[in-house]
Amino acid sequence: MPMAEIYFDYAATTPIDDRVITAMLAHMGRTAQFGNPASSSHGFGQAARITVEQAREQVAALVGATAETIIWTSGATESNNLALKGVAACAPANRRHIITSLIEHKAVLDTARQLETEGFDVTWLAPQADGTVSPAAVSAALREDTLLVTLMLVNNELGTVTDVAAIGEAVCGRGALLHVDAAQATGKVAIDLARWPVDLMSFSAHKTYGPKGIGALYVGERAYPVLKAQIHGGGHERGLRSGTLAPHQIAGMGSAFALASELQATELARIAALSTQLRTALLDLPGVTLNGHTSQRIPHTLNLCIDQPGFNAARLAGTLALSSTSACNSASASASHVLLALGLDTTQAQRSIRLSLGRYTTEADVEAAIKAIRDCVLAPVAAFGLPAW
């Protein structure tokens, strides 16, 4: 069993907080509030509907939105698909240009590639060497026929943060829409959709100590009239996403986002301290460098290149649960597309590891990780007869 490993893969998924589980259990079982939220003619359905709307308000509160702008989905992947395909389906003939970057999540990259096959012209922005996509690069790529710009708020592999507020100003000024994938951002950075010029934003519960299988899409007032549903069958969710809602999952996401709002400040400070301890110790090792911007980042995610002859991250298995790429790529042996886009060669990308910290990471966990990685790094150094400093 891998449970003996110390968990450093919070960017892949987070455990459900016990308080979230309690909220979910209130809607599971025949003695619970198990009703269909669409069944408004009796108390069971009415109670479920109240739960759904309360959770909608909780999600909206964390990101500075109003409840009616939150549309339930099955997760950020569906939200990304709905945002891109839904806008593309309503695109006028003179708006067939989409802008994204080479370091997006596959849910955006693959969807954009699909739209290319349907006749859309996609501009693939290269990141800067520090893993950021600059507002200047986006502005330079904007055209009269630009329909949509889609970028991450927090990169899932690097932890770098995109200045979506500045980008949104430029995008809005050219009459295009801005979609932001915020799956990795909730509870980690302040999000203010009441002020940010963002039209669509994707969320996921399982990155924020909620259950898998539930997410949401923020749909702003500019986007709503030009967004076409991709799942039909009843016209639920303001006509944008049909299907019977799952109150237990929705209650879980609402509870998770409410907790994130409550804990964000203290949690950020604690994780920042642990991250600094981990980063300082590991960057002191030979051949270890940080992938991504040194400061324009969340502290939760560290991506390190261990460019050391003989280093093999597989030797950490059984001790540390971490990633060498994003979870969506883990089934493939190929190097991370994000790291290759930064300019790393294939060998450097394959020698990189991602450590992501979270709510239950302790100082003892960090100390154990430092020791395990140090031993793994220095062992090949000694084997090659190099100085171990």
XYZ file of C-alpha atoms in Angstrom:
389
model
C 0.000 0.000 0.000
C 1.340 3.469 -0.896
C -0.176 5.045 2.230
C 3.249 4.998 3.943
C 4.320 7.685 1.493
C 4.239 11.313 2.592
C 1.801 13.217 0.395
C 3.302 16.026 -1.707
C 0.858 15.917 -4.623
C -1.852 18.375 -3.557
C -1.808 19.941 -7.025
C -3.078 16.625 -8.427
C -5.862 16.313 -5.879
C -6.605 17.082 -2.252
C -8.193 14.862 0.390
C -11.755 15.787 1.252
C -11.786 17.791 4.458
C -13.658 15.953 7.246
C -15.972 18.957 7.659
C -16.843 18.720 3.977
C -17.641 15.023 4.354
C -20.063 15.881 7.160
C -21.835 18.363 4.902
C -22.066 15.768 2.140
C -23.448 13.026 4.390
C -26.461 15.193 5.168
C -27.577 14.467 1.585
C -26.783 10.764 1.335
C -29.097 7.949 2.433
C -32.843 7.543 2.773
C -33.003 9.469 6.065
C -31.041 12.372 4.568
C -32.053 15.248 2.271
C -31.761 13.119 -0.850
C -34.366 14.834 -3.017
C -34.040 15.988 -6.618
C -33.495 19.782 -6.614
C -35.719 20.065 -9.702
C -38.695 18.496 -7.850
C -40.225 21.672 -6.484
C -43.657 20.249 -5.683
C -42.650 18.596 -2.392
C -40.427 19.135 0.623
C -37.713 16.676 -0.380
C -37.000 18.534 -3.595
C -37.370 21.945 -1.967
C -34.816 21.044 0.716
C -32.386 19.860 -1.954
C -32.892 23.070 -3.911
C -32.109 25.133 -0.809
C -28.862 23.193 -0.395
C -27.902 23.765 -4.031
C -28.536 27.497 -3.840
C -26.727 27.869 -0.518
C -23.697 26.143 -2.003
C -23.911 28.359 -5.087
C -23.685 31.369 -2.788
C -20.706 29.850 -0.954
C -18.794 29.304 -4.191
C -19.649 32.781 -5.425
C -18.551 34.372 -2.142
C -15.005 32.965 -2.394
C -14.454 34.467 -5.842
C -16.295 37.773 -5.570
C -19.176 36.772 -7.846
C -22.938 36.747 -7.503
C -24.694 33.427 -7.056
C -26.642 33.533 -10.327
C -23.387 33.613 -12.315
C -22.271 30.190 -11.003
C -23.168 27.195 -13.202
C -22.647 23.683 -11.828
C -20.586 21.229 -13.898
C -18.821 17.917 -13.287
C -15.446 19.598 -12.821
C -12.983 22.048 -14.351
C -12.517 19.916 -17.466
C -16.196 20.203 -18.319
C -16.174 23.881 -17.360
C -13.265 24.524 -19.737
C -15.014 22.620 -22.514
C -18.266 24.495 -21.973
C -16.474 27.847 -21.952
C -14.452 27.282 -25.124
C -16.905 25.231 -27.170
C -19.910 27.165 -25.919
C -18.444 30.493 -27.014
C -17.157 29.031 -30.292
C -20.635 27.703 -31.112
C -21.989 31.254 -31.058
C -19.040 32.864 -32.840
C -19.911 35.306 -35.635
C -18.157 34.883 -38.974
C -15.803 37.785 -38.231
C -14.660 36.363 -34.859
C -12.831 33.082 -35.439
C -9.560 33.707 -33.585
C -8.645 32.215 -30.187
C -5.575 32.959 -28.057
C -4.126 30.554 -25.503
C -0.680 29.499 -24.305
C 1.509 26.434 -24.649
C 1.475 25.814 -20.876
C -2.254 25.394 -20.307
C -3.918 22.294 -18.886
C -4.763 19.606 -21.422
C -8.460 20.351 -20.915
C -7.825 23.686 -22.638
C -5.082 22.593 -25.038
C -7.015 19.634 -26.421
C -10.226 21.632 -26.682
C -8.445 24.427 -28.552
C -6.926 21.863 -30.916
C -10.395 20.465 -31.547
C -11.632 23.948 -32.409
C -8.724 24.303 -34.838
C -10.082 21.303 -36.734
C -13.413 23.122 -36.931
C -11.889 26.132 -38.651
C -10.840 28.390 -35.778
C -7.440 30.072 -35.914
C -5.584 29.525 -32.626
C -2.568 31.554 -31.528
C -0.347 29.510 -29.200
C 1.598 31.928 -26.994
C 4.989 30.786 -25.739
C 5.609 31.556 -22.074
C 8.529 33.594 -20.882
C 11.482 31.614 -19.544
C 10.118 32.112 -16.019
C 6.866 30.357 -16.885
C 4.625 33.411 -17.037
C 2.451 34.677 -19.869
C 2.816 38.440 -20.010
C -0.029 40.901 -20.603
C 2.148 42.449 -23.324
C 2.301 39.143 -25.212
C -1.462 38.776 -25.062
C -2.005 42.369 -26.184
C 0.339 41.875 -29.132
C -1.567 38.755 -30.205
C -5.016 40.364 -30.106
C -6.664 40.915 -33.493
C -9.872 42.418 -34.780
C -11.253 38.895 -35.195
C -10.234 37.613 -31.758
C -13.158 35.843 -30.143
C -11.690 34.446 -26.941
C -8.537 34.441 -24.825
C -8.163 31.467 -22.469
C -5.408 31.302 -19.832
C -4.759 29.757 -16.425
C -4.728 31.854 -13.274
C -2.276 29.474 -11.543
C -0.249 27.011 -13.584
C -0.829 23.473 -12.395
C 2.782 22.333 -12.849
C 4.762 25.451 -11.955
C 2.554 27.370 -9.540
C 3.176 30.586 -11.494
C 0.423 33.230 -11.396
C -0.977 35.007 -14.449
C -1.950 38.683 -14.227
C -5.453 38.080 -15.537
C -6.719 41.460 -14.325
C -4.285 43.317 -16.587
C -4.868 40.887 -19.450
C -8.620 41.261 -19.083
C -8.447 45.017 -19.595
C -6.730 44.560 -22.951
C -9.022 41.719 -24.020
C -12.213 43.557 -23.101
C -10.981 46.669 -24.900
C -10.799 44.700 -28.149
C -14.293 43.245 -27.789
C -13.116 39.702 -27.055
C -13.954 37.459 -24.099
C -11.546 36.227 -21.416
C -11.816 32.733 -19.953
C -9.658 31.805 -16.956
C -8.994 28.299 -15.667
C -8.836 28.819 -11.898
C -8.844 25.164 -10.817
C -5.472 25.549 -9.065
C -6.187 28.996 -7.626
C -9.169 28.772 -5.281
C -8.171 29.148 -1.659
C -4.614 30.048 -2.699
C -4.944 33.496 -4.283
C -7.531 36.217 -3.859
C -10.044 36.217 -6.711
C -12.331 39.207 -7.235
C -14.704 38.698 -10.135
C -16.679 41.747 -9.046
C -13.752 43.870 -10.226
C -11.717 41.715 -12.604
C -12.584 41.984 -16.326
C -13.053 38.223 -16.633
C -16.002 36.751 -18.532
C -15.701 33.038 -17.749
C -13.863 31.195 -14.975
C -13.564 27.453 -14.315
C -13.465 25.855 -10.850
C -12.988 22.381 -9.420
C -13.917 21.099 -5.969
C -11.294 18.382 -5.636
C -8.389 20.846 -5.806
C -9.858 22.662 -2.788
C -10.514 19.807 -0.319
C -13.876 18.975 -1.828
C -15.142 15.885 -3.689
C -14.189 14.795 -7.178
C -16.843 14.955 -9.880
C -18.165 18.452 -9.193
C -17.075 21.858 -10.448
C -18.491 25.136 -11.648
C -18.223 27.749 -14.361
C -18.580 31.452 -13.676
C -20.502 33.072 -16.525
C -20.360 36.866 -16.582
C -22.930 39.153 -18.138
C -20.978 39.589 -21.385
C -20.542 35.846 -21.819
C -24.034 34.599 -20.981
C -25.760 35.707 -24.225
C -23.013 34.168 -26.377
C -22.524 30.846 -24.585
C -24.242 27.775 -26.004
C -24.970 24.685 -23.896
C -22.980 21.561 -24.741
C -25.116 19.127 -22.707
C -28.857 19.115 -23.423
C -31.796 17.517 -21.705
C -34.003 19.718 -19.582
C -32.463 23.157 -19.664
C -31.075 23.136 -16.130
C -28.585 25.737 -14.900
C -30.011 28.731 -16.770
C -30.191 26.619 -19.906
C -26.413 26.134 -20.011
C -25.939 22.651 -18.550
C -28.675 20.039 -18.359
C -28.733 17.115 -15.967
C -30.001 16.239 -12.500
C -27.927 18.040 -9.900
C -26.163 16.064 -7.155
C -26.878 17.837 -3.849
C -24.273 15.819 -1.895
C -21.473 16.803 -4.263
C -22.679 20.376 -4.559
C -22.950 20.683 -0.774
C -19.404 19.364 -0.602
C -18.099 21.979 -3.018
C -19.954 24.751 -1.238
C -18.606 23.659 2.132
C -15.079 23.342 0.736
C -15.156 26.829 -0.745
C -16.604 28.295 2.447
C -13.761 26.697 4.405
C -11.246 28.013 1.882
C -12.605 31.511 2.424
C -12.362 31.139 6.189
C -8.886 29.613 6.252
C -7.185 31.256 3.298
C -5.122 33.878 5.134
C -3.783 31.642 7.921
C -3.335 28.670 5.603
C -1.361 30.733 3.102
C 1.012 32.000 5.783
C 1.631 28.522 7.176
C 2.202 26.914 3.786
C 4.440 29.804 2.700
C 6.696 29.184 5.701
C 6.902 25.458 4.987
C 7.508 26.104 1.297
C 10.346 28.491 2.056
C 11.965 25.884 4.297
C 11.641 23.227 1.606
C 12.744 25.447 -1.256
C 15.768 26.867 0.552
C 17.079 23.459 1.546
C 16.576 21.839 -1.855
C 17.984 24.703 -3.920
C 21.149 24.418 -1.852
C 21.770 20.978 -3.360
C 24.027 20.600 -6.403
C 22.289 20.750 -9.756
C 18.886 21.763 -8.324
C 17.130 24.783 -9.860
C 13.627 26.207 -9.643
C 11.363 25.952 -12.680
C 9.183 29.040 -12.973
C 9.134 32.576 -11.633
C 10.833 33.074 -8.272
C 8.123 35.306 -6.784
C 5.090 35.519 -9.119
C 3.833 32.192 -7.851
C 1.868 30.472 -5.132
C 3.967 28.879 -2.364
C 1.982 25.650 -2.537
C 3.750 24.316 -5.655
C 7.480 23.877 -6.244
C 8.772 22.518 -9.523
C 12.466 21.654 -9.371
C 14.883 20.514 -12.030
C 17.437 18.110 -10.553
C 19.985 18.173 -13.351
C 22.261 15.615 -11.798
C 23.769 12.576 -13.597
C 22.028 9.419 -12.512
C 19.167 11.141 -10.687
C 15.947 9.170 -10.946
C 12.773 10.423 -9.277
C 11.503 6.819 -9.196
C 13.876 6.230 -6.296
C 11.653 8.469 -4.180
C 8.681 6.135 -4.657
C 7.544 4.592 -1.411
C 8.788 7.606 0.533
C 7.240 10.651 -1.130
C 4.066 10.888 -3.182
C 4.894 13.532 -5.777
C 4.713 14.120 -9.515
C 7.181 14.508 -12.329
C 4.468 16.105 -14.473
C 0.771 16.963 -14.197
C -1.689 14.213 -13.300
C -3.273 14.450 -16.764
C 0.085 13.404 -18.272
C 1.184 10.837 -15.697
C 0.126 7.832 -17.769
C 2.598 8.894 -20.439
C 6.368 8.666 -20.190
C 6.740 11.824 -22.271
C 8.327 14.937 -20.819
C 6.090 17.706 -19.511
C 4.851 20.007 -22.272
C 4.983 22.863 -19.767
C 8.677 22.402 -18.998
C 9.580 21.935 -22.659
C 7.775 25.198 -23.436
C 9.979 26.921 -20.851
C 13.062 25.864 -22.781
C 14.170 22.830 -20.795
C 15.465 19.976 -22.892
C 13.880 16.535 -22.648
C 16.426 15.239 -20.142
C 16.014 18.266 -17.861
C 12.233 18.009 -18.044
C 12.320 14.326 -17.176
C 14.611 15.077 -14.211
C 12.160 17.617 -12.810
C 9.805 16.964 -9.925
C 6.747 18.786 -8.653
C 6.191 18.999 -4.906
C 2.878 20.492 -3.863
C 1.993 21.284 -0.260
C -1.411 21.625 1.317
C -3.634 21.827 4.365
C -2.245 18.728 6.062
C 1.455 19.150 5.250
C 3.510 19.369 8.445
C 7.005 20.551 9.249
C 7.950 16.923 9.886
C 6.743 16.088 6.364
C 8.937 18.835 4.925
C 11.965 17.670 6.893
C 11.416 14.108 5.682
C 11.109 15.318 2.091
C 14.340 17.299 2.353
C 16.182 14.258 3.662
C 14.760 11.886 1.053
C 15.528 14.183 -1.871
C 18.958 15.088 -0.517
C 19.868 11.414 -0.209
C 18.576 10.769 -3.722
C 20.472 13.708 -5.201
C 23.763 13.151 -3.415
C 23.904 9.393 -3.998
C 24.481 9.719 -7.760
C 26.946 12.540 -7.113
C 29.045 10.223 -4.986
C 28.683 7.424 -7.531
C 30.079 9.657 -10.263
C 32.992 10.767 -8.102
C 31.813 14.368 -7.948
C 32.140 16.612 -4.884
C 29.104 16.387 -2.599
C 28.650 19.884 -1.227
